[in-house]
mmCIF file of C-alpha atoms and ligand atoms in Angstrom:
data_model
loop_
_atom_site.group_PDB
_atom_site.id
_atom_site.type_symbol
_atom_site.label_atom_id
_atom_site.label_comp_id
_atom_site.label_asym_id
_atom_site.label_seq_id
_atom_site.Cartn_x
_atom_site.Cartn_y
_atom_site.Cartn_z
ATOM 1 C CA MET A 1 -9.644 -13.771 19.577
ATOM 2 C CA SER A 2 -6.471 -11.936 20.252
ATOM 3 C CA LYS A 3 -3.713 -12.777 18.217
ATOM 4 C CA ALA A 4 -2.115 -14.011 21.367
ATOM 5 C CA LEU A 5 -4.798 -16.239 21.984
ATOM 6 C CA ASN A 6 -4.937 -17.350 18.876
ATOM 7 C CA ARG A 7 -1.660 -18.519 18.713
ATOM 8 C CA ARG A 8 -1.705 -20.155 22.117
ATOM 9 C CA LYS A 9 -4.865 -22.151 20.808
ATOM 10 C CA PHE A 10 -2.957 -23.242 17.831
ATOM 11 C CA LEU A 11 0.132 -24.335 19.893
ATOM 12 C CA LYS A 12 -2.493 -26.483 22.135
ATOM 13 C CA LYS A 13 -4.195 -27.851 19.300
ATOM 14 C CA ALA A 14 -0.721 -28.725 17.563
ATOM 15 C CA ALA A 15 0.772 -30.326 20.756
ATOM 16 C CA GLY A 16 -2.270 -32.842 20.726
ATOM 17 C CA VAL A 17 -1.774 -34.108 17.251
ATOM 18 C CA GLY A 18 2.000 -34.254 17.903
ATOM 19 C CA LEU A 19 3.266 -31.240 16.090
ATOM 20 C CA THR A 20 6.234 -29.257 18.041
ATOM 21 C CA PHE A 21 7.730 -25.946 17.021
ATOM 22 C CA PRO A 22 11.308 -24.996 17.464
ATOM 23 C CA PHE A 23 9.983 -21.341 17.711
ATOM 24 C CA LEU A 24 7.329 -19.157 18.662
ATOM 25 C CA GLY A 25 7.982 -15.902 16.770
ATOM 26 C CA LYS A 26 6.175 -16.246 13.482
ATOM 27 C CA PHE A 27 2.693 -16.720 13.217
ATOM 28 C CA PRO A 28 2.486 -20.407 12.026
ATOM 29 C CA GLU A 29 1.572 -20.439 8.260
ATOM 30 C CA ILE A 30 1.385 -24.181 8.180
ATOM 31 C CA ILE A 31 -1.921 -24.299 10.148
ATOM 32 C CA ILE A 32 -3.840 -23.314 6.811
ATOM 33 C CA PRO A 33 -5.828 -25.709 5.063
ATOM 34 C CA ARG A 34 -4.421 -25.871 1.398
ATOM 35 C CA ARG A 35 -6.647 -25.272 -1.365
ATOM 36 C CA LYS A 36 -6.276 -26.968 -4.795
ATOM 37 C CA ALA A 37 -4.332 -25.028 -7.243
ATOM 38 C CA ALA A 38 -5.983 -22.821 -9.862
ATOM 39 C CA SER A 39 -4.565 -22.296 -13.177
ATOM 40 C CA LYS A 40 -3.777 -18.631 -12.939
ATOM 41 C CA LEU A 41 -1.706 -19.189 -9.647
ATOM 42 C CA PRO A 42 0.887 -17.917 -8.384
ATOM 43 C CA VAL A 43 -0.073 -14.761 -9.332
ATOM 44 C CA LEU A 44 1.552 -11.042 -7.907
ATOM 45 C CA LEU A 45 0.206 -7.747 -8.997
ATOM 46 C CA CYS A 46 0.974 -4.238 -8.208
ATOM 47 C CA SER A 47 -0.788 -0.832 -8.721
ATOM 48 C CA ARG A 48 1.495 0.451 -11.216
ATOM 49 C CA SER A 49 2.231 0.125 -15.050
ATOM 50 C CA GLU A 50 5.339 -1.291 -17.281
ATOM 51 C CA GLU A 51 8.721 0.499 -15.534
ATOM 52 C CA TRP A 52 7.535 -0.018 -11.818
ATOM 53 C CA GLY A 53 5.521 -3.003 -12.763
ATOM 54 C CA LYS A 54 8.945 -4.936 -13.985
ATOM 55 C CA LYS A 55 11.143 -3.521 -11.242
ATOM 56 C CA VAL A 56 8.298 -4.555 -8.279
ATOM 57 C CA LEU A 57 7.118 -7.561 -9.702
ATOM 58 C CA ASN A 58 10.477 -9.194 -10.846
ATOM 59 C CA PRO A 59 12.049 -9.464 -7.826
ATOM 60 C CA ALA A 60 8.923 -10.381 -5.784
ATOM 61 C CA TRP A 61 8.300 -13.209 -8.369
ATOM 62 C CA ASP A 62 12.029 -14.502 -7.618
ATOM 63 C CA THR A 63 11.443 -14.394 -4.189
ATOM 64 C CA LEU A 64 8.032 -16.314 -4.463
ATOM 65 C CA GLN A 65 10.263 -19.246 -6.274
ATOM 66 C CA HIS A 66 13.149 -19.286 -3.911
ATOM 67 C CA THR A 67 11.177 -18.976 -0.386
ATOM 68 C CA GLY A 68 7.842 -20.250 -1.507
ATOM 69 C CA SER A 69 6.304 -17.525 0.948
ATOM 70 C CA ILE A 70 3.730 -15.122 -0.304
ATOM 71 C CA LEU A 71 4.323 -12.751 2.517
ATOM 72 C CA ASP A 72 8.102 -12.750 1.571
ATOM 73 C CA ALA A 73 7.307 -12.276 -1.934
ATOM 74 C CA VAL A 74 5.085 -8.976 -1.385
ATOM 75 C CA GLU A 75 7.385 -7.781 1.058
ATOM 76 C CA LYS A 76 10.284 -7.899 -1.607
ATOM 77 C CA GLY A 77 8.206 -5.865 -4.008
ATOM 78 C CA ALA A 78 7.082 -3.156 -1.554
ATOM 79 C CA ASN A 79 10.910 -2.820 -0.385
ATOM 80 C CA VAL A 80 11.936 -2.184 -4.006
ATOM 81 C CA VAL A 81 9.775 0.882 -4.135
ATOM 82 C CA GLU A 82 10.373 1.856 -0.354
ATOM 83 C CA LEU A 83 14.217 1.830 -1.199
ATOM 84 C CA ASP A 84 14.350 3.698 -4.446
ATOM 85 C CA PRO A 85 14.913 7.443 -4.163
ATOM 86 C CA GLU A 86 13.497 8.055 -7.587
ATOM 87 C CA ASP A 87 10.106 7.340 -6.422
ATOM 88 C CA SER A 88 8.664 10.376 -4.658
ATOM 89 C CA SER A 89 5.690 8.823 -3.075
ATOM 90 C CA VAL A 90 6.732 5.849 -1.009
ATOM 91 C CA GLY A 91 9.341 5.198 1.589
ATOM 92 C CA TYR A 92 12.939 6.816 1.166
ATOM 93 C CA GLY A 93 12.652 9.735 -1.282
ATOM 94 C CA GLY A 94 8.921 10.233 -0.612
ATOM 95 C CA LEU A 95 7.921 13.899 -0.190
ATOM 96 C CA PRO A 96 7.502 15.400 3.178
ATOM 97 C CA ASN A 97 4.927 16.779 5.550
ATOM 98 C CA GLU A 98 4.071 20.616 5.398
ATOM 99 C CA GLU A 99 7.253 20.711 7.771
ATOM 100 C CA GLY A 100 9.205 18.934 5.593
ATOM 101 C CA VAL A 101 9.651 15.765 7.610
ATOM 102 C CA VAL A 102 8.935 12.075 5.895
ATOM 103 C CA GLN A 103 6.308 10.376 7.685
ATOM 104 C CA LEU A 104 5.520 6.944 6.204
ATOM 105 C CA ASP A 105 2.389 4.728 6.551
ATOM 106 C CA ALA A 106 2.299 1.022 5.468
ATOM 107 C CA SER A 107 0.166 -1.900 6.047
ATOM 108 C CA ILE A 108 0.464 -5.906 5.270
ATOM 109 C CA MET A 109 -2.351 -8.442 5.554
ATOM 110 C CA TYR A 110 -2.148 -12.356 5.396
ATOM 111 C CA GLY A 111 -5.413 -13.837 4.337
ATOM 112 C CA PRO A 112 -5.492 -17.315 5.583
ATOM 113 C CA ASN A 113 -5.366 -16.446 9.158
ATOM 114 C CA HIS A 114 -6.696 -12.604 8.797
ATOM 115 C CA ASN A 115 -3.560 -11.167 10.429
ATOM 116 C CA CYS A 116 -2.534 -8.086 9.859
ATOM 117 C CA GLY A 117 -0.183 -5.222 11.171
ATOM 118 C CA SER A 118 0.471 -1.793 10.155
ATOM 119 C CA VAL A 119 2.835 1.794 10.892
ATOM 120 C CA ALA A 120 1.825 5.042 10.617
ATOM 121 C CA ALA A 121 3.457 8.352 10.733
ATOM 122 C CA LEU A 122 6.755 6.443 10.775
ATOM 123 C CA GLU A 123 9.807 8.878 10.440
ATOM 124 C CA ASN A 124 13.416 7.536 9.477
ATOM 125 C CA ILE A 125 12.892 4.353 8.492
ATOM 126 C CA LYS A 126 13.287 3.618 5.079
ATOM 127 C CA THR A 127 11.081 0.238 4.778
ATOM 128 C CA PRO A 128 7.781 0.770 6.481
ATOM 129 C CA ALA A 129 6.188 -2.308 5.330
ATOM 130 C CA SER A 130 8.750 -4.640 7.059
ATOM 131 C CA VAL A 131 8.017 -2.904 10.178
ATOM 132 C CA ALA A 132 4.563 -3.674 9.509
ATOM 133 C CA ARG A 133 4.831 -7.212 8.977
ATOM 134 C CA LEU A 134 6.807 -7.251 12.261
ATOM 135 C CA VAL A 135 4.078 -5.598 13.724
ATOM 136 C CA MET A 136 1.863 -8.453 12.238
ATOM 137 C CA GLU A 137 3.939 -11.480 13.315
ATOM 138 C CA ARG A 138 5.677 -10.316 16.749
ATOM 139 C CA THR A 139 3.153 -8.163 18.519
ATOM 140 C CA ASP A 140 -0.278 -8.803 19.734
ATOM 141 C CA HIS A 141 -1.132 -5.402 18.099
ATOM 142 C CA ILE A 142 -2.184 -4.161 14.787
ATOM 143 C CA HIS A 143 -1.237 -0.344 14.462
ATOM 144 C CA LEU A 144 1.588 1.120 15.752
ATOM 145 C CA VAL A 145 2.243 5.079 15.255
ATOM 146 C CA GLY A 146 4.695 7.579 15.181
ATOM 147 C CA THR A 147 7.484 7.599 18.116
ATOM 148 C CA GLY A 148 6.023 4.140 19.297
ATOM 149 C CA ALA A 149 6.621 2.613 15.727
ATOM 150 C CA LEU A 150 9.992 4.178 15.419
ATOM 151 C CA ARG A 151 10.924 2.718 18.944
ATOM 152 C CA PHE A 152 9.456 -0.615 17.692
ATOM 153 C CA ALA A 153 11.510 -0.666 14.471
ATOM 154 C CA LYS A 154 14.638 0.335 16.447
ATOM 155 C CA MET A 155 14.092 -2.527 18.613
ATOM 156 C CA HIS A 156 14.227 -4.757 15.847
ATOM 157 C CA GLY A 157 17.161 -3.535 14.556
ATOM 158 C CA PHE A 158 16.083 -1.070 12.031
ATOM 159 C CA LYS A 159 18.470 1.928 11.166
ATOM 160 C CA GLU A 160 17.675 5.287 11.781
ATOM 161 C CA GLU A 161 18.282 7.322 8.441
ATOM 162 C CA ASN A 162 17.510 10.531 6.794
ATOM 163 C CA LEU A 163 14.590 9.859 4.214
ATOM 164 C CA LEU A 164 14.344 13.500 2.703
ATOM 165 C CA THR A 165 16.626 13.274 -0.516
ATOM 166 C CA GLU A 166 17.808 16.454 -2.058
ATOM 167 C CA LYS A 167 14.909 16.227 -4.600
ATOM 168 C CA ALA A 168 12.211 15.916 -2.296
ATOM 169 C CA ARG A 169 13.548 18.854 -0.062
ATOM 170 C CA ILE A 170 13.759 20.974 -2.995
ATOM 171 C CA ARG A 171 9.909 20.425 -4.133
ATOM 172 C CA TRP A 172 8.992 20.795 -0.596
ATOM 173 C CA LEU A 173 10.705 24.307 -0.302
ATOM 174 C CA LYS A 174 9.216 25.436 -3.811
ATOM 175 C CA TRP A 175 5.888 24.432 -2.239
ATOM 176 C CA LYS A 176 6.395 26.190 1.023
ATOM 177 C CA GLU A 177 7.913 29.449 -0.848
ATOM 178 C CA ASN A 178 5.214 29.802 -3.313
ATOM 179 C CA LEU A 179 2.584 29.147 -0.770
ATOM 180 C CA SER A 180 1.569 32.495 0.046
ATOM 181 C CA ASP A 181 2.602 35.961 -0.442
ATOM 182 C CA LYS A 182 1.686 37.277 2.682
ATOM 183 C CA ASP A 183 4.193 35.264 4.826
ATOM 184 C CA ASP A 184 7.889 35.324 5.193
ATOM 185 C CA TRP A 185 8.670 32.545 2.819
ATOM 186 C CA PHE A 186 10.115 33.933 -0.451
ATOM 187 C CA PRO A 187 11.043 31.993 -3.623
ATOM 188 C CA PRO A 188 14.284 33.137 -5.417
ATOM 189 C CA ALA A 189 14.218 36.340 -7.058
ATOM 190 C CA ASP A 190 15.448 34.529 -10.370
ATOM 191 C CA GLY A 191 11.801 32.993 -10.510
ATOM 192 C CA LYS A 192 13.676 29.402 -10.438
ATOM 193 C CA TYR A 193 10.969 27.756 -7.639
ATOM 194 C CA LYS A 194 8.067 29.480 -9.253
ATOM 195 C CA LYS A 195 6.459 26.393 -10.563
ATOM 196 C CA LYS A 196 3.452 25.531 -8.205
ATOM 197 C CA GLN A 197 4.097 22.221 -6.504
ATOM 198 C CA GLU A 198 1.267 20.158 -6.620
ATOM 199 C CA ARG A 199 0.024 17.670 -3.776
ATOM 200 C CA THR A 200 0.590 14.160 -4.244
ATOM 201 C CA THR A 201 -1.179 10.963 -2.931
ATOM 202 C CA GLY A 202 1.269 8.307 -4.746
ATOM 203 C CA THR A 203 1.109 4.899 -3.176
ATOM 204 C CA ILE A 204 1.867 1.324 -4.232
ATOM 205 C CA ASN A 205 -0.042 -1.727 -3.419
ATOM 206 C CA VAL A 206 1.542 -5.247 -3.850
ATOM 207 C CA LEU A 207 -1.009 -8.192 -3.606
ATOM 208 C CA GLY A 208 -0.407 -11.911 -4.245
ATOM 209 C CA ILE A 209 -1.515 -15.331 -4.048
ATOM 210 C CA ASP A 210 0.535 -18.671 -4.263
ATOM 211 C CA ASP A 211 -0.334 -21.387 -5.888
ATOM 212 C CA GLU A 212 -2.238 -23.075 -2.999
ATOM 213 C CA GLY A 213 -4.445 -19.908 -3.022
ATOM 214 C CA ASN A 214 -2.815 -18.293 0.201
ATOM 215 C CA ILE A 215 -3.223 -14.581 -0.460
ATOM 216 C CA ALA A 216 -1.285 -11.321 1.120
ATOM 217 C CA GLY A 217 -1.116 -7.547 0.452
ATOM 218 C CA ILE A 218 0.739 -4.815 1.521
ATOM 219 C CA THR A 219 0.045 -1.224 0.614
ATOM 220 C CA THR A 220 2.966 1.235 1.292
ATOM 221 C CA THR A 221 3.399 5.078 0.830
ATOM 222 C CA SER A 222 4.541 8.389 1.928
ATOM 223 C CA GLY A 223 0.969 9.853 2.148
ATOM 224 C CA LEU A 224 -0.180 12.850 0.946
ATOM 225 C CA SER A 225 2.452 15.463 0.176
ATOM 226 C CA TRP A 226 2.696 18.652 2.502
ATOM 227 C CA LYS A 227 0.209 16.712 4.729
ATOM 228 C CA ILE A 228 -0.267 18.227 8.338
ATOM 229 C CA PRO A 229 2.413 16.641 10.786
ATOM 230 C CA GLY A 230 0.657 13.352 12.200
ATOM 231 C CA ARG A 231 -1.919 12.789 9.281
ATOM 232 C CA ILE A 232 -2.629 9.301 8.859
ATOM 233 C CA GLY A 233 -4.124 8.394 5.191
ATOM 234 C CA ASP A 234 -5.795 5.058 4.041
ATOM 235 C CA SER A 235 -2.540 3.025 3.601
ATOM 236 C CA PRO A 236 -2.368 1.822 7.199
ATOM 237 C CA ILE A 237 -5.858 1.500 7.773
ATOM 238 C CA ILE A 238 -6.859 -2.117 7.584
ATOM 239 C CA GLY A 239 -9.857 -2.354 5.309
ATOM 240 C CA ALA A 240 -9.329 1.358 3.650
ATOM 241 C CA GLY A 241 -6.069 1.109 1.739
ATOM 242 C CA LEU A 242 -5.649 -2.660 1.930
ATOM 243 C CA TYR A 243 -7.876 -5.949 2.558
ATOM 244 C CA VAL A 244 -7.242 -9.444 2.310
ATOM 245 C CA ASP A 245 -9.387 -12.742 2.600
ATOM 246 C CA ASN A 246 -8.356 -15.669 1.558
ATOM 247 C CA GLU A 247 -12.280 -17.047 0.713
ATOM 248 C CA VAL A 248 -12.470 -14.067 -1.705
ATOM 249 C CA GLY A 249 -9.220 -12.123 -3.022
ATOM 250 C CA ALA A 250 -7.379 -8.951 -2.081
ATOM 251 C CA ALA A 251 -7.831 -5.289 -2.819
ATOM 252 C CA GLY A 252 -5.555 -2.311 -2.365
ATOM 253 C CA ALA A 253 -6.248 1.532 -2.960
ATOM 254 C CA THR A 254 -4.031 4.706 -4.065
ATOM 255 C CA GLY A 255 -5.040 8.026 -4.470
ATOM 256 C CA ARG A 256 -7.042 10.723 -1.659
ATOM 257 C CA GLY A 257 -6.938 8.564 1.280
ATOM 258 C CA GLU A 258 -9.657 10.578 3.118
ATOM 259 C CA GLU A 259 -12.543 9.005 0.710
ATOM 260 C CA VAL A 260 -11.076 5.612 1.072
ATOM 261 C CA ILE A 261 -11.192 5.942 4.411
ATOM 262 C CA ARG A 262 -14.576 6.966 4.501
ATOM 263 C CA THR A 263 -15.874 4.121 2.624
ATOM 264 C CA CYS A 264 -13.768 1.308 3.691
ATOM 265 C CA GLY A 265 -12.526 1.054 0.260
ATOM 266 C CA SER A 266 -10.657 -2.267 0.040
ATOM 267 C CA PHE A 267 -12.962 -3.887 2.312
ATOM 268 C CA TYR A 268 -16.078 -2.737 -0.018
ATOM 269 C CA VAL A 269 -14.173 -4.028 -3.208
ATOM 270 C CA VAL A 270 -13.539 -7.393 -1.185
ATOM 271 C CA GLU A 271 -17.136 -7.821 -0.070
ATOM 272 C CA ARG A 272 -18.073 -7.059 -3.492
ATOM 273 C CA MET A 273 -16.058 -9.838 -5.278
ATOM 274 C CA ARG A 274 -17.341 -12.109 -2.490
ATOM 275 C CA SER A 275 -21.182 -11.190 -3.522
ATOM 276 C CA GLY A 276 -20.077 -12.207 -7.160
ATOM 277 C CA LEU A 277 -18.389 -9.366 -9.003
ATOM 278 C CA SER A 278 -15.523 -9.744 -11.060
ATOM 279 C CA PRO A 279 -12.289 -7.570 -9.520
ATOM 280 C CA GLN A 280 -12.751 -4.957 -12.228
ATOM 281 C CA ALA A 281 -16.649 -4.777 -11.555
ATOM 282 C CA ALA A 282 -15.847 -4.476 -7.922
ATOM 283 C CA CYS A 283 -13.354 -1.924 -8.456
ATOM 284 C CA GLU A 284 -15.680 -0.046 -10.566
ATOM 285 C CA ALA A 285 -18.270 0.154 -7.595
ATOM 286 C CA ILE A 286 -16.301 1.376 -5.218
ATOM 287 C CA CYS A 287 -15.370 4.297 -7.490
ATOM 288 C CA GLN A 288 -18.999 4.821 -8.281
ATOM 289 C CA ARG A 289 -19.813 4.558 -4.614
ATOM 290 C CA ILE A 290 -17.101 7.454 -3.630
ATOM 291 C CA ILE A 291 -18.511 9.812 -6.472
ATOM 292 C CA ASP A 292 -21.937 9.104 -4.995
ATOM 293 C CA ILE A 293 -21.237 9.749 -1.528
ATOM 294 C CA ASN A 294 -19.742 13.129 -2.841
ATOM 295 C CA GLY A 295 -22.765 13.984 -4.422
ATOM 296 C CA GLY A 296 -21.971 13.354 -8.121
ATOM 297 C CA PRO A 297 -19.244 13.734 -10.421
ATOM 298 C CA GLU A 298 -19.190 17.490 -10.234
ATOM 299 C CA ASN A 299 -17.936 17.627 -6.905
ATOM 300 C CA VAL A 300 -15.233 15.147 -7.560
ATOM 301 C CA ASP A 301 -11.647 17.015 -8.196
ATOM 302 C CA PHE A 302 -9.594 14.224 -6.321
ATOM 303 C CA ASN A 303 -8.705 10.715 -7.703
ATOM 304 C CA ASP A 304 -8.716 7.316 -6.380
ATOM 305 C CA LYS A 305 -7.750 4.205 -7.613
ATOM 306 C CA PHE A 306 -8.116 0.428 -7.025
ATOM 307 C CA VAL A 307 -6.815 -2.816 -7.743
ATOM 308 C CA ALA A 308 -7.909 -6.168 -7.361
ATOM 309 C CA VAL A 309 -7.374 -9.782 -7.606
ATOM 310 C CA ASN A 310 -9.562 -12.837 -6.901
ATOM 311 C CA LYS A 311 -8.733 -16.378 -5.586
ATOM 312 C CA ASN A 312 -8.977 -17.321 -8.832
ATOM 313 C CA GLY A 313 -6.220 -14.991 -9.955
ATOM 314 C CA GLU A 314 -8.063 -12.459 -11.806
ATOM 315 C CA VAL A 315 -7.316 -8.764 -11.723
ATOM 316 C CA GLY A 316 -9.170 -5.364 -12.295
ATOM 317 C CA CYS A 317 -8.382 -1.925 -11.929
ATOM 318 C CA ALA A 318 -10.584 1.317 -11.994
ATOM 319 C CA SER A 319 -9.892 5.044 -11.037
ATOM 320 C CA ILE A 320 -12.568 7.410 -10.612
ATOM 321 C CA ARG A 321 -10.741 10.134 -12.779
ATOM 322 C CA GLY A 322 -8.949 9.198 -16.030
ATOM 323 C CA SER A 323 -8.849 10.369 -19.498
ATOM 324 C CA LYS A 324 -7.726 8.456 -23.178
ATOM 325 C CA ASN A 325 -3.896 9.042 -22.097
ATOM 326 C CA LYS A 326 -4.157 8.532 -18.684
ATOM 327 C CA LYS A 327 -5.762 5.165 -17.759
ATOM 328 C CA PRO A 328 -5.521 3.261 -14.882
ATOM 329 C CA MET A 329 -3.172 0.368 -14.743
ATOM 330 C CA VAL A 330 -2.274 -2.653 -13.154
ATOM 331 C CA ALA A 331 1.030 -5.106 -13.753
ATOM 332 C CA TYR A 332 0.821 -8.415 -12.686
ATOM 333 C CA ILE A 333 3.121 -11.424 -13.378
ATOM 334 C CA ASN A 334 2.124 -15.160 -12.885
ATOM 335 C CA LYS A 335 3.705 -18.389 -14.969
ATOM 336 C CA ASP A 336 2.760 -16.948 -18.349
ATOM 337 C CA GLY A 337 5.031 -13.854 -17.779
ATOM 338 C CA PHE A 338 4.658 -10.170 -17.012
ATOM 339 C CA LYS A 339 1.369 -7.930 -18.516
ATOM 340 C CA VAL A 340 0.301 -4.849 -17.856
ATOM 341 C CA VAL A 341 -3.487 -4.367 -17.902
ATOM 342 C CA GLU A 342 -5.709 -1.284 -18.748
ATOM 343 C CA GLY A 343 -8.461 -0.572 -16.085
ATOM 344 C CA SER A 344 -11.405 1.559 -16.542
ATOM 345 C CA TYR A 345 -12.374 5.014 -15.306
ATOM 346 C CA LEU A 346 -15.681 6.679 -14.474
ATOM 347 C CA ILE A 347 -15.377 10.212 -15.094
ATOM 348 C CA GLU A 348 -13.164 11.979 -18.186
ATOM 349 C CA ALA A 349 -11.004 14.187 -16.639
ATOM 350 C CA PRO A 350 -7.610 15.271 -16.726
ATOM 351 C CA VAL A 351 -5.505 13.423 -14.285
ATOM 352 C CA LYS A 352 -2.997 15.600 -12.595
ATOM 353 C CA LYS A 353 -0.324 13.011 -11.722
HETATM 354 N N1 LIG B 401 -3.326 6.923 -0.624
HETATM 355 C C1 LIG B 401 -2.518 7.667 0.461
HETATM 356 C C2 LIG B 401 -2.958 8.673 1.332
HETATM 357 O O1 LIG B 401 -3.813 9.235 0.777
HETATM 358 O O2 LIG B 401 -2.218 9.048 2.130
#
């Protein structure tokens, strides 16, 4: 059923029971049958450790307390990283593509009605998660990409801004000038730019459940650094970088997006939780699946990390690669306060990032 049809059906039903709505814009959260509160709810989590965890989750938690909306809360958390130029993997300050242009991907999903929206290869807008939310709530579509996504954002009043910070530009130039000694780009003669610029796929997942069991999630990223222009990772693909189901829980992915897309990673995690696995075991199961489809650990020189929460508010986190000094982490906040939990990893190996 299309989103428009779904909405029309709802309005007809609502009229039948005497409900009226002064606006049609926002997909009504009101229709959702409420679930009995569980003790660990509400909960908000993000795929980061202490420092970013606090930066993201404290304002997200405050938003949840003020508005009561789990969508507002996850959006607030995602926006914190998107707007911070110090993070080089999300939003403003994200590392650019091979042409030095920042292209952002983001998705959002709302559990009660399985509604979702996403933007990909979006340029010049600092908060792609908020644009994704508008795609979800104000269109009958799910994915908008490139210039179409930009036009849509501008129609909704978003300001076009330069997303390439000086720090990101210099890292890109170092990468470009050290790419080959057979092209026409030279690093400075003083050796200043000699350091090899690794490719990164940093991203953030922000997931949350309100005290009535309604689940929402966002994944937002600047994607793989130095990517081919137009490359879209897993973050804006529903089921890959993000999946949410009110009956089960939510999951999000970071790391090499191509692997997450070809395994429908976040959907896999949610479905494994549906079949009885804990969030931790489900995150480990997808990491194992990715290793398996690549023919074993010897063929895995990349990393992916998954975080998950089940409908009871239990969290899990696992990565493919890790080491004693570089374990995957997930941060969460609930009524008992803020916590960072160490996840597990399947292959002992140094992690580049
Ligand atoms: N997981 C982020 C990306 O591959 O773009």
